[in-house]
PDB file of C-alpha atoms in Angstrom:
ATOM      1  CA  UNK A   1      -4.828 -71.512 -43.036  1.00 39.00           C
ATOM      2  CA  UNK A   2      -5.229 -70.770 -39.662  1.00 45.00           C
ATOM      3  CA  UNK A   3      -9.184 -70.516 -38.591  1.00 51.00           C
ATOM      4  CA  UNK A   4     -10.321 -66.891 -37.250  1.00 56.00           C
ATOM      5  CA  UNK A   5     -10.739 -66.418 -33.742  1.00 76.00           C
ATOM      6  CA  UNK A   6     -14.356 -65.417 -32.402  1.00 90.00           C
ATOM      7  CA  UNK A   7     -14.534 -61.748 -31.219  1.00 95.00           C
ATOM      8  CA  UNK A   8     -15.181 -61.595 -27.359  1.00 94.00           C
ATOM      9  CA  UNK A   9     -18.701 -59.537 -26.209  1.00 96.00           C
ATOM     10  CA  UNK A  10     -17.358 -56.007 -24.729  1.00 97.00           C
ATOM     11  CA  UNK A  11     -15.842 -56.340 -21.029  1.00 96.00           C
ATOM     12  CA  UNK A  12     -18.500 -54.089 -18.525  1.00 96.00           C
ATOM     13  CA  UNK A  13     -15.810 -51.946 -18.283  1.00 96.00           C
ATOM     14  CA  UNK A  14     -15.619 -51.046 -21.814  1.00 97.00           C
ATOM     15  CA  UNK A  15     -18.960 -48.980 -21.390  1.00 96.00           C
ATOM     16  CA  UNK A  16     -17.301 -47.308 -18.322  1.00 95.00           C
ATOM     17  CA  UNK A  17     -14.399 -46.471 -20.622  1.00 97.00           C
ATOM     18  CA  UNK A  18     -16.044 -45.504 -23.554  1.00 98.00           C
ATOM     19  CA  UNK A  19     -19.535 -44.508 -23.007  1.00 97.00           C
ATOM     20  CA  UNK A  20     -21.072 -43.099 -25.557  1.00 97.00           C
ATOM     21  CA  UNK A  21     -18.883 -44.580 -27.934  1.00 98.00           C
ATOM     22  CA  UNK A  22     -19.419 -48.117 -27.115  1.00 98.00           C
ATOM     23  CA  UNK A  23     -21.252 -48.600 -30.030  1.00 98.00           C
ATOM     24  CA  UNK A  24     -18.738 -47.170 -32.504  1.00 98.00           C
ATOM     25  CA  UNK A  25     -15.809 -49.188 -30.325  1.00 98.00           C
ATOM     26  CA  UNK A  26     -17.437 -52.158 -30.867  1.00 98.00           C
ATOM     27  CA  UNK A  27     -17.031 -51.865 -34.714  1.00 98.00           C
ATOM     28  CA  UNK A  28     -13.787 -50.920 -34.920  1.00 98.00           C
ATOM     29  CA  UNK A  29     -13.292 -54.136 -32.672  1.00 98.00           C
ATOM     30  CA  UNK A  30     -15.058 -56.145 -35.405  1.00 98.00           C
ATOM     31  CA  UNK A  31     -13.031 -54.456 -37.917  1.00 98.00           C
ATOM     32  CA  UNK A  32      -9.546 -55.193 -36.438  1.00 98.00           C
ATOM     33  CA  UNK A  33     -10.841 -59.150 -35.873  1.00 97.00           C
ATOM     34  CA  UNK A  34     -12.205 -59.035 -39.990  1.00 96.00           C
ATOM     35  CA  UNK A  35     -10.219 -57.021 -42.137  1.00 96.00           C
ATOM     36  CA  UNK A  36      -7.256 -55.975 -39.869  1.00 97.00           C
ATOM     37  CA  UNK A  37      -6.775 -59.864 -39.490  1.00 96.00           C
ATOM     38  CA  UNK A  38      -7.270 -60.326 -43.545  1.00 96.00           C
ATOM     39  CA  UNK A  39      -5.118 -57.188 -44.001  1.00 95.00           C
ATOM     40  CA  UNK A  40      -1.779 -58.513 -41.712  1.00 95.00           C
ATOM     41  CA  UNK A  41      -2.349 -55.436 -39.366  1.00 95.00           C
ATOM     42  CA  UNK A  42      -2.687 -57.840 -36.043  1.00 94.00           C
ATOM     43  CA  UNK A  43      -2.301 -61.643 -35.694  1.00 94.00           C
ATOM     44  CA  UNK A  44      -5.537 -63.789 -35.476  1.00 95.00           C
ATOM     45  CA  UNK A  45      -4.355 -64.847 -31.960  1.00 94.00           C
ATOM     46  CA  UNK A  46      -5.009 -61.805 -30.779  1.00 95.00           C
ATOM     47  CA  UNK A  47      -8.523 -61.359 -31.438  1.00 96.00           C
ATOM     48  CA  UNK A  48      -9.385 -62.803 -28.443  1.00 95.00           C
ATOM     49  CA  UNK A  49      -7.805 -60.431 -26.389  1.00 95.00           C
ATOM     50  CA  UNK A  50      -8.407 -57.366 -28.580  1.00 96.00           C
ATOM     51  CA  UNK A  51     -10.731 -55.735 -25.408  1.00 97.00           C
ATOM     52  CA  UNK A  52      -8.371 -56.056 -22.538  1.00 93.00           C
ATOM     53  CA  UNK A  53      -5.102 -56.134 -24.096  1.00 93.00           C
ATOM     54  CA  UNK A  54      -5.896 -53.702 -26.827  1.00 96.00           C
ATOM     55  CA  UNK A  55      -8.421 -51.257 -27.246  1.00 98.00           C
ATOM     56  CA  UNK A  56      -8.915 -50.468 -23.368  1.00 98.00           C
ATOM     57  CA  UNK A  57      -5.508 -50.414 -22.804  1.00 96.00           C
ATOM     58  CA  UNK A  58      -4.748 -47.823 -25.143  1.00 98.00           C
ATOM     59  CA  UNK A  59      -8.171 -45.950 -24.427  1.00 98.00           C
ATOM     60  CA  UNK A  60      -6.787 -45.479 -20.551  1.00 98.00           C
ATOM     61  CA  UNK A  61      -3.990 -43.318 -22.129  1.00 98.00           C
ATOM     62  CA  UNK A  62      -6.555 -40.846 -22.359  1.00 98.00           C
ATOM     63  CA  UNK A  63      -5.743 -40.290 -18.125  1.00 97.00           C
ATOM     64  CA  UNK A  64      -2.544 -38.747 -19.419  1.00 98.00           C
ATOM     65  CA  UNK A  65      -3.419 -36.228 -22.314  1.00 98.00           C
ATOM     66  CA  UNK A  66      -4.223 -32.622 -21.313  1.00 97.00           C
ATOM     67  CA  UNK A  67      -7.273 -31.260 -22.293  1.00 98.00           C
ATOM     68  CA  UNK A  68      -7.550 -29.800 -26.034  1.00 98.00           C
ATOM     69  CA  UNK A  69      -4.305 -30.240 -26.968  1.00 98.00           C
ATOM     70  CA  UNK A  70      -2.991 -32.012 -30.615  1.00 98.00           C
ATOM     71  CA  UNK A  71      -1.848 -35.202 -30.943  1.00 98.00           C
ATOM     72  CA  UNK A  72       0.409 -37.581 -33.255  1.00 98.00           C
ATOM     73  CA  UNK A  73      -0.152 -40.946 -32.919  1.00 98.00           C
ATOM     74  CA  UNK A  74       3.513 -41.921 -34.487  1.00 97.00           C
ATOM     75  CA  UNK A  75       3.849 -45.148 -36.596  1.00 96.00           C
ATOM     76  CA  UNK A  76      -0.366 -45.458 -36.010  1.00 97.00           C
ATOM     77  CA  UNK A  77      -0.582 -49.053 -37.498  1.00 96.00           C
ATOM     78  CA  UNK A  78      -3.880 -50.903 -37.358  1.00 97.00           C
ATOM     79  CA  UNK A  79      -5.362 -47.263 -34.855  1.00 98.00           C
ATOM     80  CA  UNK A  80      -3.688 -48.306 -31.537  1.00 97.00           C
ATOM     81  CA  UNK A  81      -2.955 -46.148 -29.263  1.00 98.00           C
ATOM     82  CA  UNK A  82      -5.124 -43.180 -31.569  1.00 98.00           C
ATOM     83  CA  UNK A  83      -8.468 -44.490 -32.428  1.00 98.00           C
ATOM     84  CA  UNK A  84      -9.407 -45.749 -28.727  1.00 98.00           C
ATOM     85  CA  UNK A  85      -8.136 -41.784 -28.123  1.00 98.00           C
ATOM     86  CA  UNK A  86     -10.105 -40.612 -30.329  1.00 98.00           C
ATOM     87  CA  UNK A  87     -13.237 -42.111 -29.296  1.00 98.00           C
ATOM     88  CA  UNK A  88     -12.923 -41.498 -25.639  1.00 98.00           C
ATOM     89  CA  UNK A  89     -11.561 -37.998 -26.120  1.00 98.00           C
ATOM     90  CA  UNK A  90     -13.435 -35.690 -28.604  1.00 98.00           C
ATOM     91  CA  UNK A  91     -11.661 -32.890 -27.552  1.00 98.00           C
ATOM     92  CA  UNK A  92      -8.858 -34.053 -29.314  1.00 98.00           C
ATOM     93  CA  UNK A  93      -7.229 -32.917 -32.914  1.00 98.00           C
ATOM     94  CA  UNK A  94      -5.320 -36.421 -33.849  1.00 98.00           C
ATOM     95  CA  UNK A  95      -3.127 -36.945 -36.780  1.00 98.00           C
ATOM     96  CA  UNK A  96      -2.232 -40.879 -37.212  1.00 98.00           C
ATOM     97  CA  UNK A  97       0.878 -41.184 -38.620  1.00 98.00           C
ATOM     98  CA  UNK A  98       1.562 -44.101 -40.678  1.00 98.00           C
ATOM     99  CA  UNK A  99       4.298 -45.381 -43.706  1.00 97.00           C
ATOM    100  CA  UNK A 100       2.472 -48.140 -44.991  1.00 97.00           C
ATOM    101  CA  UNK A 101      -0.061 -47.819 -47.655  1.00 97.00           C
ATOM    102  CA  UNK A 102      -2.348 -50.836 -46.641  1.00 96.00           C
ATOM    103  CA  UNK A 103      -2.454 -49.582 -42.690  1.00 97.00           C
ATOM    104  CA  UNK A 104      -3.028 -45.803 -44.096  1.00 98.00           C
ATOM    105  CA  UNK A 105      -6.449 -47.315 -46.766  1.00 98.00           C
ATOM    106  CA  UNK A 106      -7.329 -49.217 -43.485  1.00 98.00           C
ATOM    107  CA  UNK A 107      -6.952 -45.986 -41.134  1.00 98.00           C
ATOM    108  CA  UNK A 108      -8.896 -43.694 -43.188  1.00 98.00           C
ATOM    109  CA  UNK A 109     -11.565 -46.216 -43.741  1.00 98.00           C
ATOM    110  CA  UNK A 110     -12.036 -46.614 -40.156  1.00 98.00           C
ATOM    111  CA  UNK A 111     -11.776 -42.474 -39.485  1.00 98.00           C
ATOM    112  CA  UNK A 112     -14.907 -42.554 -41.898  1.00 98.00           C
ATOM    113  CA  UNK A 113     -16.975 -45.556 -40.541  1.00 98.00           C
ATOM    114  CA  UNK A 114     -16.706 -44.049 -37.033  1.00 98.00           C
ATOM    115  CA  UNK A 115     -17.675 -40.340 -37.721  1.00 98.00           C
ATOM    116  CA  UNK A 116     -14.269 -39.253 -36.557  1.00 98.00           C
ATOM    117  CA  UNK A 117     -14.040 -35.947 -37.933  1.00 97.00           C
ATOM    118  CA  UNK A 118     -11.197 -34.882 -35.143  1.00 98.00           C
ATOM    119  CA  UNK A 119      -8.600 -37.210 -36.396  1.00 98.00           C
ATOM    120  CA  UNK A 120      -6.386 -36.969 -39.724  1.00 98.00           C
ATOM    121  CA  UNK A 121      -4.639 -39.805 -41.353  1.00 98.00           C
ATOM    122  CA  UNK A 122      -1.199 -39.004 -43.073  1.00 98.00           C
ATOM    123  CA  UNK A 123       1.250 -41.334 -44.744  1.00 98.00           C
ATOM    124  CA  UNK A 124       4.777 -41.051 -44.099  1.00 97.00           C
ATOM    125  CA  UNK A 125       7.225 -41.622 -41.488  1.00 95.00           C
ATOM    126  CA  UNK A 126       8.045 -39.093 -38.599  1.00 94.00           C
ATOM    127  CA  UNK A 127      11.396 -38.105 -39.970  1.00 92.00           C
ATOM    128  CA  UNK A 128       9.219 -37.397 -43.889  1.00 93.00           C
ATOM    129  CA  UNK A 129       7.074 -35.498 -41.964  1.00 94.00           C
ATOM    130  CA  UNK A 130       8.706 -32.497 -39.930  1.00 89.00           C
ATOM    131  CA  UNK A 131       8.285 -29.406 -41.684  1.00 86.00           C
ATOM    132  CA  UNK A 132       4.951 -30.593 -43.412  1.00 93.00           C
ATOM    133  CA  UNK A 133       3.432 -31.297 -40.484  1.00 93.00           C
ATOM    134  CA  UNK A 134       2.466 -28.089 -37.382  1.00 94.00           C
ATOM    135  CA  UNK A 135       4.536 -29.160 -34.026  1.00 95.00           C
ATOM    136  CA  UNK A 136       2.108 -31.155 -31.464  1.00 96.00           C
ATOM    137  CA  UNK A 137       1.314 -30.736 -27.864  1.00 97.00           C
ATOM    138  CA  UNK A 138       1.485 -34.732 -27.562  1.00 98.00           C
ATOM    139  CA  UNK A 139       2.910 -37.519 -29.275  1.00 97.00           C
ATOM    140  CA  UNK A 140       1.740 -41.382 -28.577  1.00 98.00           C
ATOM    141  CA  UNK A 141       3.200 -44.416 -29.650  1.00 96.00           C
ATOM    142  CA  UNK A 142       3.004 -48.153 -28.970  1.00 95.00           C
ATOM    143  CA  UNK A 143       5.189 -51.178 -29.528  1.00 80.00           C
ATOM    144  CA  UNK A 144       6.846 -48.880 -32.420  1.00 86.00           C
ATOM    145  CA  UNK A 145      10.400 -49.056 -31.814  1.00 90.00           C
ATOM    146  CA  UNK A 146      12.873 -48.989 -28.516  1.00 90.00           C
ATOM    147  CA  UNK A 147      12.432 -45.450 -26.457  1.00 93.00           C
ATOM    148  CA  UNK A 148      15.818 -44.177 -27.720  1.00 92.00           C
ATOM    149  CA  UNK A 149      15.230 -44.546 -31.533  1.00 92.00           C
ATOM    150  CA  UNK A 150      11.458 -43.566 -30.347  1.00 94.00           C
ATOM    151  CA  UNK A 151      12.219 -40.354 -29.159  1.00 93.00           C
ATOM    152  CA  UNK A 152      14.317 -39.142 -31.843  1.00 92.00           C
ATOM    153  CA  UNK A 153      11.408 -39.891 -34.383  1.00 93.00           C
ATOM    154  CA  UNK A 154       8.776 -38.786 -32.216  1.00 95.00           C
ATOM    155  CA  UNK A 155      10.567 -35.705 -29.996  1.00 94.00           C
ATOM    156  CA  UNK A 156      11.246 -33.425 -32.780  1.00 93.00           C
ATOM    157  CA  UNK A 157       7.530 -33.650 -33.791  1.00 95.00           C
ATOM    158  CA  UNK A 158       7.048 -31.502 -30.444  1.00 95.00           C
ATOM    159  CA  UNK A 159       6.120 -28.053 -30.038  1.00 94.00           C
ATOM    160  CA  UNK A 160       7.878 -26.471 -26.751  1.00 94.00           C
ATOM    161  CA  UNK A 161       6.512 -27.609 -23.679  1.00 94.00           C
ATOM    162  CA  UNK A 162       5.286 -30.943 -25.479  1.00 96.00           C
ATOM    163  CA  UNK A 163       5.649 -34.538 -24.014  1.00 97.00           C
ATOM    164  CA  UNK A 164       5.720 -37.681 -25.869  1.00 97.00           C
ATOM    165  CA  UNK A 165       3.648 -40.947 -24.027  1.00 98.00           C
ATOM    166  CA  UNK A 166       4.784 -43.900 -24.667  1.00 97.00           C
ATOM    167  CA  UNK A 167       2.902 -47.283 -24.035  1.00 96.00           C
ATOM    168  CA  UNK A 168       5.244 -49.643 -22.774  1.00 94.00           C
ATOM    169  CA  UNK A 169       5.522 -53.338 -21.039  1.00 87.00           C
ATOM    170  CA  UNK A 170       7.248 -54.361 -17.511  1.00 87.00           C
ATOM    171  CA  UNK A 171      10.359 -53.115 -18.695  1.00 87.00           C
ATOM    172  CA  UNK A 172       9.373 -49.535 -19.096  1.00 92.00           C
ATOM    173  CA  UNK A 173      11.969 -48.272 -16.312  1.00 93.00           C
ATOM    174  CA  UNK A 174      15.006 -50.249 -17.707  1.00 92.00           C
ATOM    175  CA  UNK A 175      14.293 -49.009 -21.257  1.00 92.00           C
ATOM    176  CA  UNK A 176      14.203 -45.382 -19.474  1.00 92.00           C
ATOM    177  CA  UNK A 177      17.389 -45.781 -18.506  1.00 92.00           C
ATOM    178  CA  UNK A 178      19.317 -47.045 -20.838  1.00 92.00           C
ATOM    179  CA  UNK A 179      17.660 -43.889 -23.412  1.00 93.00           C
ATOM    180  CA  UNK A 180      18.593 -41.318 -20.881  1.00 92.00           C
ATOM    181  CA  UNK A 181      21.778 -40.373 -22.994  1.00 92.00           C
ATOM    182  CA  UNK A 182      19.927 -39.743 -26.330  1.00 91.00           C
ATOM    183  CA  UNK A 183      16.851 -38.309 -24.760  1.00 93.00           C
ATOM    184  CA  UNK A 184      19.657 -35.882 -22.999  1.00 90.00           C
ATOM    185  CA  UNK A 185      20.767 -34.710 -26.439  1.00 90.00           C
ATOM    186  CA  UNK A 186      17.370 -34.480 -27.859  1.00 92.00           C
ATOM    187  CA  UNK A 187      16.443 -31.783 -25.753  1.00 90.00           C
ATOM    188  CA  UNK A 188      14.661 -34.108 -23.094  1.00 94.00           C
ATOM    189  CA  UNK A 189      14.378 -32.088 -19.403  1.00 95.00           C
ATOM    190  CA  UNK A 190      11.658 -34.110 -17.037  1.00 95.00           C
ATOM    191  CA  UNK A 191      11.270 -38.206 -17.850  1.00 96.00           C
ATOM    192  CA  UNK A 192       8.321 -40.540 -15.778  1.00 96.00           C
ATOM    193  CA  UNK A 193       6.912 -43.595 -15.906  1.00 96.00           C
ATOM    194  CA  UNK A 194       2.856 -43.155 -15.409  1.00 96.00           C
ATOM    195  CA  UNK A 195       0.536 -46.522 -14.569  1.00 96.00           C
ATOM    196  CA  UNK A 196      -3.243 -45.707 -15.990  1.00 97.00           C
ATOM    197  CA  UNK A 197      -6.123 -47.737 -16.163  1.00 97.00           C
ATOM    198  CA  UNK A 198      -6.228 -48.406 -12.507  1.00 95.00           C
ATOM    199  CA  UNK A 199      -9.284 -50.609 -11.705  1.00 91.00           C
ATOM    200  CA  UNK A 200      -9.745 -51.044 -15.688  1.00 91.00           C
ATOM    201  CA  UNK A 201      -7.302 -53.079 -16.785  1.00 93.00           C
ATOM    202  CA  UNK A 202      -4.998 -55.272 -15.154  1.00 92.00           C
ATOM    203  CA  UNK A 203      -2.272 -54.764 -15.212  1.00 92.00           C
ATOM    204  CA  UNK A 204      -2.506 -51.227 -16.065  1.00 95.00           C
ATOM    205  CA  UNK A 205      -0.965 -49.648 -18.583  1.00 96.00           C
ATOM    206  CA  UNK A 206       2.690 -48.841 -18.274  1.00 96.00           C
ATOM    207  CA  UNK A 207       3.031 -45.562 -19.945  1.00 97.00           C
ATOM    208  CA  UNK A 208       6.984 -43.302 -20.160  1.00 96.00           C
ATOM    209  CA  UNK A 209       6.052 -39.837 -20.527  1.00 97.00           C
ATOM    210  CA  UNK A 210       9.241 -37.797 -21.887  1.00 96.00           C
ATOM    211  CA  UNK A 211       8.562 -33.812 -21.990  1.00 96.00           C
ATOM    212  CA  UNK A 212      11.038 -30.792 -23.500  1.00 94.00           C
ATOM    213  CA  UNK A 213      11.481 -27.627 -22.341  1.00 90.00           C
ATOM    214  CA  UNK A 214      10.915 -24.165 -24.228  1.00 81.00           C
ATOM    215  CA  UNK A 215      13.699 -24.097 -26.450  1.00 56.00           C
ATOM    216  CA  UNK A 216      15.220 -27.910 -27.182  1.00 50.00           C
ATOM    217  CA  UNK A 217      18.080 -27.231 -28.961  1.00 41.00           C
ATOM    218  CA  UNK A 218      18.295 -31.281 -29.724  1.00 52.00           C
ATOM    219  CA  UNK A 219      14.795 -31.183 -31.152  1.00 49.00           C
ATOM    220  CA  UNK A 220      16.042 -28.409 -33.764  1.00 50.00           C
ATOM    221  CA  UNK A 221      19.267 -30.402 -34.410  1.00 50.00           C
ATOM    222  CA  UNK A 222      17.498 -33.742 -35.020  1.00 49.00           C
ATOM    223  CA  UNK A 223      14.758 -31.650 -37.290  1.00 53.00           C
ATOM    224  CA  UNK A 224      17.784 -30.480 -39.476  1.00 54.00           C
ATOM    225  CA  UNK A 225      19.548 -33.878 -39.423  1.00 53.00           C
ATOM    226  CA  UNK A 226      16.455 -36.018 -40.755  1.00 52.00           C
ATOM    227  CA  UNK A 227      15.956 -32.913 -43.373  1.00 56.00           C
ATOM    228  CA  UNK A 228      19.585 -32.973 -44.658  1.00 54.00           C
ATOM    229  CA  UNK A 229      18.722 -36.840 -44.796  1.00 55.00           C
ATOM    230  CA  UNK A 230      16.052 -36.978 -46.774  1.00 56.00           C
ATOM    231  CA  UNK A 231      17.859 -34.747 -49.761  1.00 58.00           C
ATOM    232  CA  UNK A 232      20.711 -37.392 -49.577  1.00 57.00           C
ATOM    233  CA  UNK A 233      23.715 -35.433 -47.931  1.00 49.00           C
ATOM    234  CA  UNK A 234      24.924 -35.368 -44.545  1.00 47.00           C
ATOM    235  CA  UNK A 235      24.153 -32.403 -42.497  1.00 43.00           C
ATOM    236  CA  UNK A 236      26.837 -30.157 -41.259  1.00 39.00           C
ATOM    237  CA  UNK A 237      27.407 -31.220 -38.182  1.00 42.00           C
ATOM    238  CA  UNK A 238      27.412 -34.604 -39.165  1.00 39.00           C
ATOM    239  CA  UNK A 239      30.042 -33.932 -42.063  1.00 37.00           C
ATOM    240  CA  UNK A 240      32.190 -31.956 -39.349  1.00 36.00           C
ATOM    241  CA  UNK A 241      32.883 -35.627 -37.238  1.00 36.00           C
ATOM    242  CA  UNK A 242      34.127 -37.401 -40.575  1.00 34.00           C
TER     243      UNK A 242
END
């Protein structure tokens, strides 16, 4: 059995990021190096580096998120990208969105702990979801899935005018391009890669921002295709190219 890692002090810059919050970020780090490690929701090796590589480098998203808007933190996992959000930005309405039971018990327990009465946790996958769930101004993700499987989970979870941010590595800009075809046909009209977290992390954080227009007509198609999925028959357009 491999021994647990000791949990770093917070950086300096983690009071810059968080503030207020430092206390309550500092439990949740303690929580992700205890039971998140017991649980199998992050390897011990990364305890070390929880603080630079993950809880500031998800709370710089926040440089990206408009002001007041609703958020989905798709395929939420042990809280990252969403509970650094959440603790940085108040202003916030967060759902996390999760499939797996034991990340879900985790989630909520940590929602609790921290007082964070702005942020929702829901089980179920992205495609489950659409219908049950009100459209979002934002959706986040990190190290979920490549952008063009991504986007058609995460996309159709968008209200018009919504963007989806995507935390991403060095290879941000070839991933872009090699999704432009299915982001095309998902309704996608404006693509960027965004670098936050200048002078707080280093690197910063790579982040793709995809956004849709008013009316994404491959947003509504994917909606109906993941609906006619889940009742076990093909949807109409896709029985039409048999």
């Amino acid at each position: 059995m491999t021994e647990a890692a000791e949990l770093p002090p917070a950086p300096p810059t983690a009071r810059t990021v968080f503030g207020e919050r430092l206390p309550e970020a500092v439990r949740y780090a303690e929580l992700l190096a205890d039971a998140g490690v017991r649980r199998g929701l992050i390897g011990p090796r990364e305890v070390p580096r929880l603080w630079e590589r993950h809880l500031l480098n998800c709370a710089v998203l926040a440089e990206a998120v408009p002001e007041g808007v609703t958020v989905c933190d798709v395929g939420s996992g042990a809280g990252l990208p969403g509970i650094p959000l959440a603790l940085v930005r108040p202003d916030l309405r967060i759902t996390l969105l999760e499939p797996l039971l034991r990340r879900t018990t985790f989630l909520q327990e940590v929602v609790e702990l921290l007082g964070l009465d702005h942020v929702a946790v829901v089980r179920g996958r992205a495609e489950e979801v659409l219908g049950s769930l009100p459209p979002v101004h934002v959706v986040t993700a990190r190290a979920v899935a490549p952008l063009d499987r991504l986007a058609g989970w995460g996309v159709p979870l968008l209200r018009p005018y919504g963007e989806m941010l995507a935390l991403k590595g060095d290879t941000a800009e070839e991933e872009l391009k090699g999704a432009r075809a299915a982001l095309s046909k998902l309704g996608v009209v404006r693509t960027s890669v965004l670098h936050v977290g200048e002078g707080v992390v280093e690197p910063p954080s790579t982040v793709v921002r995809v956004e849709v227009g008013e009316s994404p007509g491959g947003v509504r198609f994917a909606a109906k295709r993941a609906k006619a999925a889940r009742a076990g028959r093909p949807s109409r357009n896709t029985r039409r190219r048999r």
